[in-house]
mmCIF file of C-alpha atoms in Angstrom:
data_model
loop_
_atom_site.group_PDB
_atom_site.id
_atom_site.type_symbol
_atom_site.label_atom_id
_atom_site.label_comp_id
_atom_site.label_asym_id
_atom_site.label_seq_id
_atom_site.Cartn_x
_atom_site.Cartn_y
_atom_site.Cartn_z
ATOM 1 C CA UNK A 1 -6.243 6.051 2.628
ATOM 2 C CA UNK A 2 -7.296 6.469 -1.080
ATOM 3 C CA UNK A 3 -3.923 6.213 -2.610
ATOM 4 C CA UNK A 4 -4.081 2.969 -1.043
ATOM 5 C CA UNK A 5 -6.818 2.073 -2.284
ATOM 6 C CA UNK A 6 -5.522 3.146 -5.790
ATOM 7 C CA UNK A 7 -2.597 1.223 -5.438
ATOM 8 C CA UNK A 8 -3.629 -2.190 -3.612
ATOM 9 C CA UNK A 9 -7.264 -2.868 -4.465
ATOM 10 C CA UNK A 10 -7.317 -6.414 -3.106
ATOM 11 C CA UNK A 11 -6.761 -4.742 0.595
ATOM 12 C CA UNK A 12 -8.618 -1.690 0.576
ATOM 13 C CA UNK A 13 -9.374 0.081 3.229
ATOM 14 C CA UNK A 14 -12.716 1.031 4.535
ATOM 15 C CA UNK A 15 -13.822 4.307 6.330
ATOM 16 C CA UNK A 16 -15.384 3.506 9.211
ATOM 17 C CA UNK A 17 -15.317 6.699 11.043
ATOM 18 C CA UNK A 18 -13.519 9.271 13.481
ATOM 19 C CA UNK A 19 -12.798 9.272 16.882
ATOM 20 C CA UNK A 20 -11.173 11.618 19.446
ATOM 21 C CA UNK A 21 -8.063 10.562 21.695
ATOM 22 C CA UNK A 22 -5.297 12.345 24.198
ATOM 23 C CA UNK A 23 -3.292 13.708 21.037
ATOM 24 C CA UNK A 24 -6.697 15.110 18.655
ATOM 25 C CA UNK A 25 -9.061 13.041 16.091
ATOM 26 C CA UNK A 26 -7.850 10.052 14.618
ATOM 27 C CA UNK A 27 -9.832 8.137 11.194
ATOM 28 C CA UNK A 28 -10.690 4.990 11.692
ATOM 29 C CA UNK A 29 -9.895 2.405 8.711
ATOM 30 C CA UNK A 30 -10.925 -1.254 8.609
ATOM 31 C CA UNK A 31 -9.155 -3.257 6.504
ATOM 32 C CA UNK A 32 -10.238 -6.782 4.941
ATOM 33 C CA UNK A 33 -9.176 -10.252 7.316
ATOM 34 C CA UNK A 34 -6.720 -12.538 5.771
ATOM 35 C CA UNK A 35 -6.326 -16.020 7.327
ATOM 36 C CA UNK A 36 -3.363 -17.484 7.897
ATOM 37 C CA UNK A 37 -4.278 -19.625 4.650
ATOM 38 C CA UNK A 38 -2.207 -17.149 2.884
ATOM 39 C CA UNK A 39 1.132 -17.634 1.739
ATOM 40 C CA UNK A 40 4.214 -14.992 1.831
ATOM 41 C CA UNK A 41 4.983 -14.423 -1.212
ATOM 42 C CA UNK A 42 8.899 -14.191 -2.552
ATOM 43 C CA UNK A 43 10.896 -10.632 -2.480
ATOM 44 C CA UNK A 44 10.892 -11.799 -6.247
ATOM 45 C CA UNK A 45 7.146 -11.403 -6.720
ATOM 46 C CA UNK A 46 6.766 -8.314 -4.209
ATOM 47 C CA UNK A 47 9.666 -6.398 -6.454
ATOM 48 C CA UNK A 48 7.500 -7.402 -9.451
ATOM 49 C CA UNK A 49 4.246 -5.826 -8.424
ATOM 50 C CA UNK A 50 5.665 -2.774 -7.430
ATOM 51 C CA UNK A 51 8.168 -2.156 -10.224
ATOM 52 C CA UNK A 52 6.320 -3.430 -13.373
ATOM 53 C CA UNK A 53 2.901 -3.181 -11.716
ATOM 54 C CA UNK A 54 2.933 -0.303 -10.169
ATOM 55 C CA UNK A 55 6.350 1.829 -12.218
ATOM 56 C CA UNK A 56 8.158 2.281 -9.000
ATOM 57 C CA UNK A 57 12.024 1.702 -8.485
ATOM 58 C CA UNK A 58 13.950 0.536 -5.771
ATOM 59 C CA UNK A 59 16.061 3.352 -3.658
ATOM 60 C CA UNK A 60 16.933 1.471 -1.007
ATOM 61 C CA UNK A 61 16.313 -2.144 0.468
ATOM 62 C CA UNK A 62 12.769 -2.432 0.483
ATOM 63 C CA UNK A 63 11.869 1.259 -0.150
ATOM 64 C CA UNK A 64 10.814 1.784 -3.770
ATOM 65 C CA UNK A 65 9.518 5.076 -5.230
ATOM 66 C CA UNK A 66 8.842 7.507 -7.434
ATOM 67 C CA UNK A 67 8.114 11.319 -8.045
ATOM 68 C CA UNK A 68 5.221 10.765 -6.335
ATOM 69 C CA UNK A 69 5.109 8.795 -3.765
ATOM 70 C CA UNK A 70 7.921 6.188 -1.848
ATOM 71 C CA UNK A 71 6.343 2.877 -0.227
ATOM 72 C CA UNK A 72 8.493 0.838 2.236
ATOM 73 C CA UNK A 73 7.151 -1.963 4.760
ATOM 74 C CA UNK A 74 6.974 -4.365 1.984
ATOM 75 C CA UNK A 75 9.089 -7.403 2.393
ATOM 76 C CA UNK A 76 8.976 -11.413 2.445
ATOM 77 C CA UNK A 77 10.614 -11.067 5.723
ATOM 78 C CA UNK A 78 7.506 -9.992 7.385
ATOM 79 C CA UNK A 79 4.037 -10.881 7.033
ATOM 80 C CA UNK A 80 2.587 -7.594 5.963
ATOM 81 C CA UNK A 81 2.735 -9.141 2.379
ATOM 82 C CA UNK A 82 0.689 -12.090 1.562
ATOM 83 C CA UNK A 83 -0.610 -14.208 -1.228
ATOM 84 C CA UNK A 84 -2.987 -16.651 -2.394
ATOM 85 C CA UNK A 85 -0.777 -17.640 -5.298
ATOM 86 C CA UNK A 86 -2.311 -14.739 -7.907
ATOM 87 C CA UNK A 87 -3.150 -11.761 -5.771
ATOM 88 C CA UNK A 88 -0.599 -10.401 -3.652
ATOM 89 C CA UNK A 89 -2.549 -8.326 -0.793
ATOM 90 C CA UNK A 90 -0.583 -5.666 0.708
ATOM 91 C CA UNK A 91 -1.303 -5.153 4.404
ATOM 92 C CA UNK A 92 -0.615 -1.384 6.380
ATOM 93 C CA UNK A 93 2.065 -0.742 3.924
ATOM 94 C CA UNK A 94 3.709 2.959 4.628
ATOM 95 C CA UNK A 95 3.048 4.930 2.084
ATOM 96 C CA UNK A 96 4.765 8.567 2.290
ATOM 97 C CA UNK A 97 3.867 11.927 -0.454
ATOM 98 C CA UNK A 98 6.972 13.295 -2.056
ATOM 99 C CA UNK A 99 4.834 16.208 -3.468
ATOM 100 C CA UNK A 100 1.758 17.861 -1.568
ATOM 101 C CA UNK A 101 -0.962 15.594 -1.352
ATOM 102 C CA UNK A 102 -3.331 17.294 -3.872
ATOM 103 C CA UNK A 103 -0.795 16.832 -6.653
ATOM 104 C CA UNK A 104 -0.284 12.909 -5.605
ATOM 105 C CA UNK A 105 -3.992 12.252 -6.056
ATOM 106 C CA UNK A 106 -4.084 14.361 -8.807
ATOM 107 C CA UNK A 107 -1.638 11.874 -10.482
ATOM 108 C CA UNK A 108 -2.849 8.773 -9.729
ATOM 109 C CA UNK A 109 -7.024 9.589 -9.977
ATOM 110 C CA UNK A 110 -5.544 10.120 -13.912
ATOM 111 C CA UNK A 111 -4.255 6.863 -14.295
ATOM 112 C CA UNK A 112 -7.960 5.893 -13.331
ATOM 113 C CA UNK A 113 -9.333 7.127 -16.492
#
């Protein structure tokens, strides 16, 4: 997923490679191992990253967004969030286009440069 990538370097995600199944082709991603030597971070810290780091806002509990793009699956309830008390590493967060997808890469492959 290259916004992904953009977005959470520290758990990017690898293309491996596609495969068929019962419902069509399917990519197949492999993302980095993190051992349970990891810490979940606070709400406090995950808010942080993805307001000031990343200019989103919060809409709703634990679904922040903006023009572009709204990520949710992001809490210190679960343990899709971790940290090794620098780096936060987001894991299989959902990320969802609010505009068509060309337009959402567009935007963030300029804030690259």
């Amino acid at each position: 997923h290259l916004i992904h990538n953009i977005l959470f370097p520290s758990t990017r995600y690898n293309f491996i490679g596609i495969s068929e199944d019962f419902d069509g082709i399917r990519i197949i991603l492999q993302q980095k191992y993190l051992s349970n030597q990891y810490s979940t971070p606070t709400q406090s810290d995950i808010d942080d990253y993805l307001i000031q780091g990343l200019g989103l806002q919060i809409e709703r509990r634990y679904y922040y967004a903006n023009d572009y793009i709204a990520i949710t699956d992001v809490s210190a309830e679960s343990d899709n969030v971790l940290s090794d008390g620098s780096t936060l590493y987001f894991i299989d967060p959902i990320i969802k286009f609010k505009k068509p997808a060309i337009e959402v890469l567009d935007y963030y492959y300029s804030l690259l440069k």
